Amino acid sequence: MFPRFTFNITHITGALTPWCRFTVFAVFFPSDLNTMNKEARLKATINQKLTETGERERLKELLRAKLTECGWKDQMKAQCKEVIKEKGLEHVTVEDLVVEITPKGRALVPDSVKKELLQRIRAFLTQHAS
Amino acid sequence: MKMEEMPLSSPDNTKLEALMHDIYSELVEDACLGLCFEVHRAVKQGYFFLGEPDQESMKEFEIVDQPGVDIFGQVFNQWKNKECECPNCNRLIAASRFAPHLEKCLGMGRNSSRIASRRLARNNMSKSESDQEDNDDLNDNDWSYGAEKKAKKRRSDKVF
């Protein structure tokens, strides 16, 4: 999907719908870094490093593979079928699916997958956090 | 900072933990969104339900469990006692003997050329023979396919 930052980028114009984020590459204007506090700076740096080193993509692929392997994807597809039956095949929108699926999806990730991912993120952080 | 120096001061640690969970949540949400887009496209392009069996084909190919019939509903010995008319010689041959008969009749297959050449050889030999009894003897052997009789025939041929 698209890499995203979790803080507001106020100097880039564009529509921000509730579930849509902009694709932004890891570029900072010097003024931004000065106005950010230490925490935000750390977060920004880590996100930048995640993208630059390709670790974000690797983590995404790992997560996708694990979720398919453990049956989460099939489970979620069944949930999608319910939504489709409810809303009708012709009229179902992405919004419908996202609103129904995302909370369930977050909750149904198996613990083992969650642990493994957190472990890898932690390893990355301890390596790159200065 | 070395990895061995794990015990960080508590506030830093909790901040890192929070950041870790933030990144994790982002990744999970990304996976969910990806799935939604994938499913939505499949629905709109019409291939979402393609992989599933529909009721009609399920009924059509249901396993049959009746006596005297195989699981497809076909009878086992249906063609055992039937007779077929040979297109070549127009005789009625039993179904189980039909294929070998056709082989001989049409002059195809492995043995038919051998038999034909044997017959030819014998006819050539017997043409030069004036002895009628010997001919009959040889002709009798024509319709047998046993290996021992072949050997006998050859020996008798050599003698002549």
PDB file of C-alpha atoms in Angstrom:
ATOM      1  CA  MET A   1       0.000   0.000   0.000  1.00  0.00           C
ATOM      2  CA  PHE A   2       1.220   3.534   0.589  1.00  0.00           C
ATOM      3  CA  PRO A   3       3.663   4.692   3.247  1.00  0.00           C
ATOM      4  CA  ARG A   4       2.131   7.191   5.602  1.00  0.00           C
ATOM      5  CA  PHE A   5       3.180   9.514   8.399  1.00  0.00           C
ATOM      6  CA  THR A   6       1.020   9.715  11.424  1.00  0.00           C
ATOM      7  CA  PHE A   7       1.428  13.426  12.109  1.00  0.00           C
ATOM      8  CA  ASN A   8      -0.242  16.256  10.216  1.00  0.00           C
ATOM      9  CA  ILE A   9       1.572  17.760   7.313  1.00  0.00           C
ATOM     10  CA  THR A  10       0.113  21.200   7.298  1.00  0.00           C
ATOM     11  CA  HIS A  11       2.064  22.724   4.462  1.00  0.00           C
ATOM     12  CA  ILE A  12       0.929  20.221   1.857  1.00  0.00           C
ATOM     13  CA  THR A  13      -2.498  20.893   0.464  1.00  0.00           C
ATOM     14  CA  GLY A  14      -4.871  18.130  -0.292  1.00  0.00           C
ATOM     15  CA  ALA A  15      -8.081  16.546   0.874  1.00  0.00           C
ATOM     16  CA  LEU A  16      -7.820  14.369   3.938  1.00  0.00           C
ATOM     17  CA  THR A  17     -10.853  12.124   4.092  1.00  0.00           C
ATOM     18  CA  PRO A  18     -11.374  10.140   7.312  1.00  0.00           C
ATOM     19  CA  TRP A  19      -9.684   6.995   6.078  1.00  0.00           C
ATOM     20  CA  CYS A  20      -7.367   8.300   3.426  1.00  0.00           C
ATOM     21  CA  ARG A  21      -3.831   9.448   3.985  1.00  0.00           C
ATOM     22  CA  PHE A  22      -1.483  11.021   1.536  1.00  0.00           C
ATOM     23  CA  THR A  23       1.528   9.332   0.079  1.00  0.00           C
ATOM     24  CA  VAL A  24       4.513  11.317   1.286  1.00  0.00           C
ATOM     25  CA  PHE A  25       8.114  10.474   0.874  1.00  0.00           C
ATOM     26  CA  ALA A  26      10.484  10.779   3.756  1.00  0.00           C
ATOM     27  CA  VAL A  27      11.532  14.382   3.230  1.00  0.00           C
ATOM     28  CA  PHE A  28      11.603  16.940   6.014  1.00  0.00           C
ATOM     29  CA  PHE A  29      11.818  20.677   5.759  1.00  0.00           C
ATOM     30  CA  PRO A  30      14.346  21.950   8.314  1.00  0.00           C
ATOM     31  CA  SER A  31      11.736  24.174   9.956  1.00  0.00           C
ATOM     32  CA  ASP A  32       9.595  21.141  10.736  1.00  0.00           C
ATOM     33  CA  LEU A  33      12.291  19.383  12.682  1.00  0.00           C
ATOM     34  CA  ASN A  34      12.864  22.460  14.820  1.00  0.00           C
ATOM     35  CA  THR A  35       9.237  22.890  15.758  1.00  0.00           C
ATOM     36  CA  MET A  36       8.818  19.202  16.618  1.00  0.00           C
ATOM     37  CA  ASN A  37       9.511  18.063  20.128  1.00  0.00           C
ATOM     38  CA  LYS A  38      11.926  15.249  20.890  1.00  0.00           C
ATOM     39  CA  GLU A  39       9.302  12.548  20.722  1.00  0.00           C
ATOM     40  CA  ALA A  40       7.921  13.629  17.391  1.00  0.00           C
ATOM     41  CA  ARG A  41      11.452  13.969  16.052  1.00  0.00           C
ATOM     42  CA  LEU A  42      12.274  10.424  17.092  1.00  0.00           C
ATOM     43  CA  LYS A  43       9.100   9.139  15.460  1.00  0.00           C
ATOM     44  CA  ALA A  44       9.796  11.014  12.243  1.00  0.00           C
ATOM     45  CA  THR A  45      13.369   9.764  12.098  1.00  0.00           C
ATOM     46  CA  ILE A  46      12.358   6.176  12.727  1.00  0.00           C
ATOM     47  CA  ASN A  47       9.669   6.319  10.056  1.00  0.00           C
ATOM     48  CA  GLN A  48      12.169   7.753   7.645  1.00  0.00           C
ATOM     49  CA  LYS A  49      14.642   5.005   8.420  1.00  0.00           C
ATOM     50  CA  LEU A  50      11.958   2.365   8.056  1.00  0.00           C
ATOM     51  CA  THR A  51      11.202   3.520   4.542  1.00  0.00           C
ATOM     52  CA  GLU A  52      14.806   4.189   3.535  1.00  0.00           C
ATOM     53  CA  THR A  53      16.178   0.835   4.603  1.00  0.00           C
ATOM     54  CA  GLY A  54      13.231  -0.981   3.020  1.00  0.00           C
ATOM     55  CA  GLU A  55      12.288  -2.436   6.369  1.00  0.00           C
ATOM     56  CA  ARG A  56       8.747  -1.106   6.135  1.00  0.00           C
ATOM     57  CA  GLU A  57       8.143  -3.020   2.902  1.00  0.00           C
ATOM     58  CA  ARG A  58       9.700  -6.148   4.382  1.00  0.00           C
ATOM     59  CA  LEU A  59       7.488  -5.867   7.448  1.00  0.00           C
ATOM     60  CA  LYS A  60       4.418  -5.370   5.281  1.00  0.00           C
ATOM     61  CA  GLU A  61       5.233  -8.453   3.233  1.00  0.00           C
ATOM     62  CA  LEU A  62       5.950 -10.472   6.357  1.00  0.00           C
ATOM     63  CA  LEU A  63       2.652  -9.451   7.893  1.00  0.00           C
ATOM     64  CA  ARG A  64       0.710 -10.220   4.726  1.00  0.00           C
ATOM     65  CA  ALA A  65       2.339 -13.646   4.415  1.00  0.00           C
ATOM     66  CA  LYS A  66       1.721 -14.517   8.068  1.00  0.00           C
ATOM     67  CA  LEU A  67      -1.882 -13.393   7.941  1.00  0.00           C
ATOM     68  CA  THR A  68      -2.592 -15.464   4.840  1.00  0.00           C
ATOM     69  CA  GLU A  69      -0.805 -18.467   6.336  1.00  0.00           C
ATOM     70  CA  CYS A  70      -2.771 -18.454   9.577  1.00  0.00           C
ATOM     71  CA  GLY A  71      -6.142 -18.135   7.849  1.00  0.00           C
ATOM     72  CA  TRP A  72      -6.847 -14.548   8.850  1.00  0.00           C
ATOM     73  CA  LYS A  73      -7.324 -13.532   5.220  1.00  0.00           C
ATOM     74  CA  ASP A  74      -9.913 -16.250   4.620  1.00  0.00           C
ATOM     75  CA  GLN A  75     -11.686 -15.300   7.818  1.00  0.00           C
ATOM     76  CA  MET A  76     -11.794 -11.671   6.735  1.00  0.00           C
ATOM     77  CA  LYS A  77     -13.003 -12.635   3.250  1.00  0.00           C
ATOM     78  CA  ALA A  78     -15.911 -14.459   4.869  1.00  0.00           C
ATOM     79  CA  GLN A  79     -16.680 -11.284   6.801  1.00  0.00           C
ATOM     80  CA  CYS A  80     -16.545  -9.359   3.540  1.00  0.00           C
ATOM     81  CA  LYS A  81     -19.088 -11.764   2.068  1.00  0.00           C
ATOM     82  CA  GLU A  82     -21.457 -10.885   4.899  1.00  0.00           C
ATOM     83  CA  VAL A  83     -21.073  -7.184   4.189  1.00  0.00           C
ATOM     84  CA  ILE A  84     -21.628  -7.768   0.475  1.00  0.00           C
ATOM     85  CA  LYS A  85     -24.786  -9.755   1.128  1.00  0.00           C
ATOM     86  CA  GLU A  86     -25.975  -7.023   3.444  1.00  0.00           C
ATOM     87  CA  LYS A  87     -25.295  -4.090   1.156  1.00  0.00           C
ATOM     88  CA  GLY A  88     -25.916  -5.847  -2.138  1.00  0.00           C
ATOM     89  CA  LEU A  89     -23.352  -6.891  -4.728  1.00  0.00           C
ATOM     90  CA  GLU A  90     -23.947  -3.917  -6.992  1.00  0.00           C
ATOM     91  CA  HIS A  91     -23.896  -1.192  -4.360  1.00  0.00           C
ATOM     92  CA  VAL A  92     -21.144  -2.122  -1.948  1.00  0.00           C
ATOM     93  CA  THR A  93     -18.440   0.526  -1.639  1.00  0.00           C
ATOM     94  CA  VAL A  94     -14.882   0.469  -0.326  1.00  0.00           C
ATOM     95  CA  GLU A  95     -16.086   2.578   2.561  1.00  0.00           C
ATOM     96  CA  ASP A  96     -18.632  -0.070   3.536  1.00  0.00           C
ATOM     97  CA  LEU A  97     -15.985  -2.734   3.631  1.00  0.00           C
ATOM     98  CA  VAL A  98     -13.401  -0.633   5.459  1.00  0.00           C
ATOM     99  CA  VAL A  99     -15.805   0.457   8.165  1.00  0.00           C
ATOM    100  CA  GLU A 100     -16.895  -3.119   8.852  1.00  0.00           C
ATOM    101  CA  ILE A 101     -13.672  -5.003   8.273  1.00  0.00           C
ATOM    102  CA  THR A 102     -10.916  -2.881   9.811  1.00  0.00           C
ATOM    103  CA  PRO A 103     -11.956  -3.142  13.481  1.00  0.00           C
ATOM    104  CA  LYS A 104     -12.613  -6.873  13.160  1.00  0.00           C
ATOM    105  CA  GLY A 105      -9.376  -7.338  11.286  1.00  0.00           C
ATOM    106  CA  ARG A 106      -7.382  -5.576  13.971  1.00  0.00           C
ATOM    107  CA  ALA A 107      -8.942  -7.706  16.683  1.00  0.00           C
ATOM    108  CA  LEU A 108      -8.550 -11.030  14.903  1.00  0.00           C
ATOM    109  CA  VAL A 109      -4.804 -10.906  14.275  1.00  0.00           C
ATOM    110  CA  PRO A 110      -3.419 -13.978  16.070  1.00  0.00           C
ATOM    111  CA  ASP A 111      -1.177 -13.361  19.069  1.00  0.00           C
ATOM    112  CA  SER A 112       1.759 -15.217  17.565  1.00  0.00           C
ATOM    113  CA  VAL A 113       1.751 -12.995  14.501  1.00  0.00           C
ATOM    114  CA  LYS A 114       1.450  -9.881  16.645  1.00  0.00           C
ATOM    115  CA  LYS A 115       4.324 -10.985  18.863  1.00  0.00           C
ATOM    116  CA  GLU A 116       6.583 -11.743  15.933  1.00  0.00           C
ATOM    117  CA  LEU A 117       5.941  -8.405  14.318  1.00  0.00           C
ATOM    118  CA  LEU A 118       6.450  -6.467  17.534  1.00  0.00           C
ATOM    119  CA  GLN A 119       9.703  -8.321  18.052  1.00  0.00           C
ATOM    120  CA  ARG A 120      11.012  -7.296  14.677  1.00  0.00           C
ATOM    121  CA  ILE A 121       9.957  -3.698  15.164  1.00  0.00           C
ATOM    122  CA  ARG A 122      11.609  -3.633  18.569  1.00  0.00           C
ATOM    123  CA  ALA A 123      14.836  -4.994  17.071  1.00  0.00           C
ATOM    124  CA  PHE A 124      14.739  -2.309  14.423  1.00  0.00           C
ATOM    125  CA  LEU A 125      14.131   0.396  17.013  1.00  0.00           C
ATOM    126  CA  THR A 126      16.947  -0.657  19.286  1.00  0.00           C
ATOM    127  CA  GLN A 127      19.233  -0.700  16.289  1.00  0.00           C
ATOM    128  CA  HIS A 128      18.291   2.688  14.880  1.00  0.00           C
ATOM    129  CA  ALA A 129      17.112   4.779  17.823  1.00  0.00           C
ATOM    130  CA  SER A 130      19.934   7.016  18.918  1.00  0.00           C
TER     131      SER A 130
ATOM    132  CA  MET B   1      24.225   2.639  21.582  1.00  0.00           C
ATOM    133  CA  LYS B   2      24.979  -1.065  21.821  1.00  0.00           C
ATOM    134  CA  MET B   3      22.254  -3.660  21.875  1.00  0.00           C
ATOM    135  CA  GLU B   4      23.609  -5.170  25.088  1.00  0.00           C
ATOM    136  CA  GLU B   5      22.798  -1.950  26.961  1.00  0.00           C
ATOM    137  CA  MET B   6      19.132  -2.875  26.957  1.00  0.00           C
ATOM    138  CA  PRO B   7      18.018  -1.427  30.313  1.00  0.00           C
ATOM    139  CA  LEU B   8      17.081   2.073  29.130  1.00  0.00           C
ATOM    140  CA  SER B   9      15.681   4.625  31.521  1.00  0.00           C
ATOM    141  CA  SER B  10      11.955   4.034  31.944  1.00  0.00           C
ATOM    142  CA  PRO B  11      10.507   7.072  30.137  1.00  0.00           C
ATOM    143  CA  ASP B  12      12.560   6.314  27.011  1.00  0.00           C
ATOM    144  CA  ASN B  13      11.509   2.707  27.136  1.00  0.00           C
ATOM    145  CA  THR B  14       7.811   3.468  27.326  1.00  0.00           C
ATOM    146  CA  LYS B  15       8.168   5.959  24.494  1.00  0.00           C
ATOM    147  CA  LEU B  16       9.834   3.307  22.374  1.00  0.00           C
ATOM    148  CA  GLU B  17       7.126   0.809  23.293  1.00  0.00           C
ATOM    149  CA  ALA B  18       4.448   3.321  22.311  1.00  0.00           C
ATOM    150  CA  LEU B  19       6.207   4.000  19.036  1.00  0.00           C
ATOM    151  CA  MET B  20       6.516   0.274  18.450  1.00  0.00           C
ATOM    152  CA  HIS B  21       2.792  -0.217  18.907  1.00  0.00           C
ATOM    153  CA  ASP B  22       2.068   2.743  16.679  1.00  0.00           C
ATOM    154  CA  ILE B  23       4.105   1.261  13.880  1.00  0.00           C
ATOM    155  CA  TYR B  24       2.441  -2.113  14.403  1.00  0.00           C
ATOM    156  CA  SER B  25      -1.051  -0.592  14.255  1.00  0.00           C
ATOM    157  CA  GLU B  26      -0.160   1.190  11.062  1.00  0.00           C
ATOM    158  CA  LEU B  27       1.012  -2.047   9.483  1.00  0.00           C
ATOM    159  CA  VAL B  28      -2.121  -3.929  10.490  1.00  0.00           C
ATOM    160  CA  GLU B  29      -4.395  -1.173   9.258  1.00  0.00           C
ATOM    161  CA  ASP B  30      -2.477  -1.173   5.995  1.00  0.00           C
ATOM    162  CA  ALA B  31      -3.061  -4.907   5.624  1.00  0.00           C
ATOM    163  CA  CYS B  32      -6.785  -4.482   6.323  1.00  0.00           C
ATOM    164  CA  LEU B  33      -7.107  -1.663   3.804  1.00  0.00           C
ATOM    165  CA  GLY B  34      -5.244  -3.718   1.249  1.00  0.00           C
ATOM    166  CA  LEU B  35      -7.670  -6.561   1.724  1.00  0.00           C
ATOM    167  CA  CYS B  36     -10.670  -4.232   1.397  1.00  0.00           C
ATOM    168  CA  PHE B  37      -9.386  -2.844  -1.870  1.00  0.00           C
ATOM    169  CA  GLU B  38      -8.658  -6.322  -3.164  1.00  0.00           C
ATOM    170  CA  VAL B  39     -12.128  -7.584  -2.286  1.00  0.00           C
ATOM    171  CA  HIS B  40     -13.857  -4.485  -3.615  1.00  0.00           C
ATOM    172  CA  ARG B  41     -12.094  -4.808  -6.960  1.00  0.00           C
ATOM    173  CA  ALA B  42     -12.971  -8.488  -7.145  1.00  0.00           C
ATOM    174  CA  VAL B  43     -16.611  -7.669  -6.495  1.00  0.00           C
ATOM    175  CA  LYS B  44     -16.759  -4.909  -9.074  1.00  0.00           C
ATOM    176  CA  GLN B  45     -14.882  -6.924 -11.703  1.00  0.00           C
ATOM    177  CA  GLY B  46     -17.114  -9.891 -11.036  1.00  0.00           C
ATOM    178  CA  TYR B  47     -14.590 -12.508  -9.978  1.00  0.00           C
ATOM    179  CA  PHE B  48     -15.167 -12.504  -6.229  1.00  0.00           C
ATOM    180  CA  PHE B  49     -17.511 -15.481  -6.156  1.00  0.00           C
ATOM    181  CA  LEU B  50     -15.856 -17.268  -9.071  1.00  0.00           C
ATOM    182  CA  GLY B  51     -13.936 -19.825  -7.062  1.00  0.00           C
ATOM    183  CA  GLU B  52     -16.931 -21.253  -5.292  1.00  0.00           C
ATOM    184  CA  PRO B  53     -19.111 -24.142  -6.493  1.00  0.00           C
ATOM    185  CA  ASP B  54     -22.646 -23.219  -7.462  1.00  0.00           C
ATOM    186  CA  GLN B  55     -25.714 -25.277  -6.647  1.00  0.00           C
ATOM    187  CA  GLU B  56     -26.345 -26.495 -10.200  1.00  0.00           C
ATOM    188  CA  SER B  57     -22.983 -28.115 -10.776  1.00  0.00           C
ATOM    189  CA  MET B  58     -23.049 -29.601  -7.289  1.00  0.00           C
ATOM    190  CA  LYS B  59     -26.299 -31.409  -8.133  1.00  0.00           C
ATOM    191  CA  GLU B  60     -25.032 -32.504 -11.527  1.00  0.00           C
ATOM    192  CA  PHE B  61     -21.873 -34.163 -10.259  1.00  0.00           C
ATOM    193  CA  GLU B  62     -23.136 -35.612  -7.006  1.00  0.00           C
ATOM    194  CA  ILE B  63     -21.721 -39.022  -6.107  1.00  0.00           C
ATOM    195  CA  VAL B  64     -24.097 -41.854  -6.997  1.00  0.00           C
ATOM    196  CA  ASP B  65     -24.418 -44.612  -4.412  1.00  0.00           C
ATOM    197  CA  GLN B  66     -26.711 -47.201  -5.989  1.00  0.00           C
ATOM    198  CA  PRO B  67     -26.084 -50.921  -6.466  1.00  0.00           C
ATOM    199  CA  GLY B  68     -25.040 -52.079  -9.932  1.00  0.00           C
ATOM    200  CA  VAL B  69     -23.874 -48.589 -10.861  1.00  0.00           C
ATOM    201  CA  ASP B  70     -20.519 -46.781 -10.432  1.00  0.00           C
ATOM    202  CA  ILE B  71     -20.156 -43.400  -8.726  1.00  0.00           C
ATOM    203  CA  PHE B  72     -20.820 -41.569 -11.987  1.00  0.00           C
ATOM    204  CA  GLY B  73     -24.074 -43.437 -12.502  1.00  0.00           C
ATOM    205  CA  GLN B  74     -22.774 -45.576 -15.370  1.00  0.00           C
ATOM    206  CA  VAL B  75     -23.534 -49.298 -15.593  1.00  0.00           C
ATOM    207  CA  PHE B  76     -20.429 -51.467 -15.376  1.00  0.00           C
ATOM    208  CA  ASN B  77     -21.018 -54.453 -17.678  1.00  0.00           C
ATOM    209  CA  GLN B  78     -23.212 -52.622 -20.109  1.00  0.00           C
ATOM    210  CA  TRP B  79     -21.353 -53.651 -23.256  1.00  0.00           C
ATOM    211  CA  LYS B  80     -20.266 -57.121 -22.168  1.00  0.00           C
ATOM    212  CA  ASN B  81     -22.868 -59.178 -24.035  1.00  0.00           C
ATOM    213  CA  LYS B  82     -23.316 -56.941 -27.037  1.00  0.00           C
ATOM    214  CA  GLU B  83     -22.196 -57.822 -30.530  1.00  0.00           C
ATOM    215  CA  CYS B  84     -20.760 -55.442 -33.077  1.00  0.00           C
ATOM    216  CA  GLU B  85     -20.747 -55.607 -36.834  1.00  0.00           C
ATOM    217  CA  CYS B  86     -17.272 -55.432 -38.296  1.00  0.00           C
ATOM    218  CA  PRO B  87     -17.161 -52.659 -40.906  1.00  0.00           C
ATOM    219  CA  ASN B  88     -14.673 -54.661 -42.955  1.00  0.00           C
ATOM    220  CA  CYS B  89     -15.989 -58.192 -43.177  1.00  0.00           C
ATOM    221  CA  ASN B  90     -19.521 -57.447 -41.922  1.00  0.00           C
ATOM    222  CA  ARG B  91     -19.513 -60.252 -39.400  1.00  0.00           C
ATOM    223  CA  LEU B  92     -21.037 -59.998 -35.928  1.00  0.00           C
ATOM    224  CA  ILE B  93     -18.232 -60.147 -33.362  1.00  0.00           C
ATOM    225  CA  ALA B  94     -18.542 -60.173 -29.563  1.00  0.00           C
ATOM    226  CA  ALA B  95     -17.619 -56.796 -27.998  1.00  0.00           C
ATOM    227  CA  SER B  96     -14.671 -58.106 -25.989  1.00  0.00           C
ATOM    228  CA  ARG B  97     -13.194 -59.763 -29.064  1.00  0.00           C
ATOM    229  CA  PHE B  98     -13.876 -56.823 -31.320  1.00  0.00           C
ATOM    230  CA  ALA B  99     -10.590 -54.978 -31.048  1.00  0.00           C
ATOM    231  CA  PRO B 100      -8.317 -57.954 -31.770  1.00  0.00           C
ATOM    232  CA  HIS B 101     -10.569 -58.992 -34.636  1.00  0.00           C
ATOM    233  CA  LEU B 102     -10.374 -55.531 -36.186  1.00  0.00           C
ATOM    234  CA  GLU B 103      -6.611 -55.630 -35.894  1.00  0.00           C
ATOM    235  CA  LYS B 104      -6.433 -58.794 -37.981  1.00  0.00           C
ATOM    236  CA  CYS B 105      -9.250 -57.840 -40.271  1.00  0.00           C
ATOM    237  CA  LEU B 106      -7.937 -54.400 -41.222  1.00  0.00           C
ATOM    238  CA  GLY B 107      -4.335 -55.558 -41.457  1.00  0.00           C
ATOM    239  CA  MET B 108      -3.082 -53.188 -38.733  1.00  0.00           C
ATOM    240  CA  GLY B 109      -1.446 -53.893 -35.397  1.00  0.00           C
ATOM    241  CA  ARG B 110       1.719 -55.796 -34.568  1.00  0.00           C
ATOM    242  CA  ASN B 111       0.758 -59.393 -35.313  1.00  0.00           C
ATOM    243  CA  SER B 112      -1.230 -58.963 -38.486  1.00  0.00           C
ATOM    244  CA  SER B 113       1.782 -58.161 -40.665  1.00  0.00           C
ATOM    245  CA  ARG B 114       3.666 -61.126 -39.248  1.00  0.00           C
ATOM    246  CA  ILE B 115       0.790 -63.479 -39.953  1.00  0.00           C
ATOM    247  CA  ALA B 116       0.361 -62.033 -43.424  1.00  0.00           C
ATOM    248  CA  SER B 117       4.030 -62.480 -44.312  1.00  0.00           C
ATOM    249  CA  ARG B 118       4.005 -65.998 -42.898  1.00  0.00           C
ATOM    250  CA  ARG B 119       1.015 -66.854 -45.010  1.00  0.00           C
ATOM    251  CA  LEU B 120       2.669 -65.392 -48.068  1.00  0.00           C
ATOM    252  CA  ALA B 121       5.833 -67.382 -47.455  1.00  0.00           C
ATOM    253  CA  ARG B 122       3.863 -70.576 -47.023  1.00  0.00           C
ATOM    254  CA  ASN B 123       1.825 -69.953 -50.127  1.00  0.00           C
ATOM    255  CA  ASN B 124       5.006 -69.385 -52.154  1.00  0.00           C
ATOM    256  CA  MET B 125       6.524 -72.555 -50.806  1.00  0.00           C
ATOM    257  CA  SER B 126       3.352 -74.543 -51.346  1.00  0.00           C
ATOM    258  CA  LYS B 127       3.032 -73.316 -54.947  1.00  0.00           C
ATOM    259  CA  SER B 128       6.168 -75.203 -55.778  1.00  0.00           C
ATOM    260  CA  GLU B 129       4.726 -78.273 -54.046  1.00  0.00           C
ATOM    261  CA  SER B 130       2.691 -80.854 -55.920  1.00  0.00           C
ATOM    262  CA  ASP B 131       1.900 -82.832 -52.812  1.00  0.00           C
ATOM    263  CA  GLN B 132      -1.688 -82.032 -51.887  1.00  0.00           C
ATOM    264  CA  GLU B 133      -1.656 -83.703 -48.486  1.00  0.00           C
ATOM    265  CA  ASP B 134       1.250 -81.662 -47.291  1.00  0.00           C
ATOM    266  CA  ASN B 135      -0.554 -78.487 -48.341  1.00  0.00           C
ATOM    267  CA  ASP B 136      -3.584 -79.434 -46.287  1.00  0.00           C
ATOM    268  CA  ASP B 137      -1.365 -80.095 -43.321  1.00  0.00           C
ATOM    269  CA  LEU B 138       0.239 -76.687 -43.595  1.00  0.00           C
ATOM    270  CA  ASN B 139      -3.080 -74.946 -44.206  1.00  0.00           C
ATOM    271  CA  ASP B 140      -4.461 -76.438 -41.028  1.00  0.00           C
ATOM    272  CA  ASN B 141      -1.744 -74.709 -39.081  1.00  0.00           C
ATOM    273  CA  ASP B 142      -2.683 -71.319 -40.508  1.00  0.00           C
ATOM    274  CA  TRP B 143      -5.337 -70.482 -37.941  1.00  0.00           C
ATOM    275  CA  SER B 144      -3.387 -71.342 -34.832  1.00  0.00           C
ATOM    276  CA  TYR B 145      -1.351 -68.738 -32.975  1.00  0.00           C
ATOM    277  CA  GLY B 146       0.602 -70.955 -30.602  1.00  0.00           C
ATOM    278  CA  ALA B 147       4.367 -70.485 -30.473  1.00  0.00           C
ATOM    279  CA  GLU B 148       5.160 -74.215 -30.461  1.00  0.00           C
ATOM    280  CA  LYS B 149       3.183 -74.747 -33.624  1.00  0.00           C
ATOM    281  CA  LYS B 150       5.129 -71.930 -35.303  1.00  0.00           C
ATOM    282  CA  ALA B 151       8.384 -73.687 -34.491  1.00  0.00           C
ATOM    283  CA  LYS B 152       6.972 -76.973 -35.776  1.00  0.00           C
ATOM    284  CA  LYS B 153       5.902 -75.300 -38.989  1.00  0.00           C
ATOM    285  CA  ARG B 154       9.332 -73.800 -39.558  1.00  0.00           C
ATOM    286  CA  ARG B 155      10.992 -77.134 -39.015  1.00  0.00           C
ATOM    287  CA  SER B 156       8.600 -78.769 -41.448  1.00  0.00           C
ATOM    288  CA  ASP B 157       9.272 -75.932 -43.923  1.00  0.00           C
ATOM    289  CA  LYS B 158      12.994 -76.437 -43.654  1.00  0.00           C
ATOM    290  CA  VAL B 159      12.634 -80.124 -44.313  1.00  0.00           C
ATOM    291  CA  PHE B 160      10.887 -79.307 -47.519  1.00  0.00           C
TER     292      PHE B 160
END
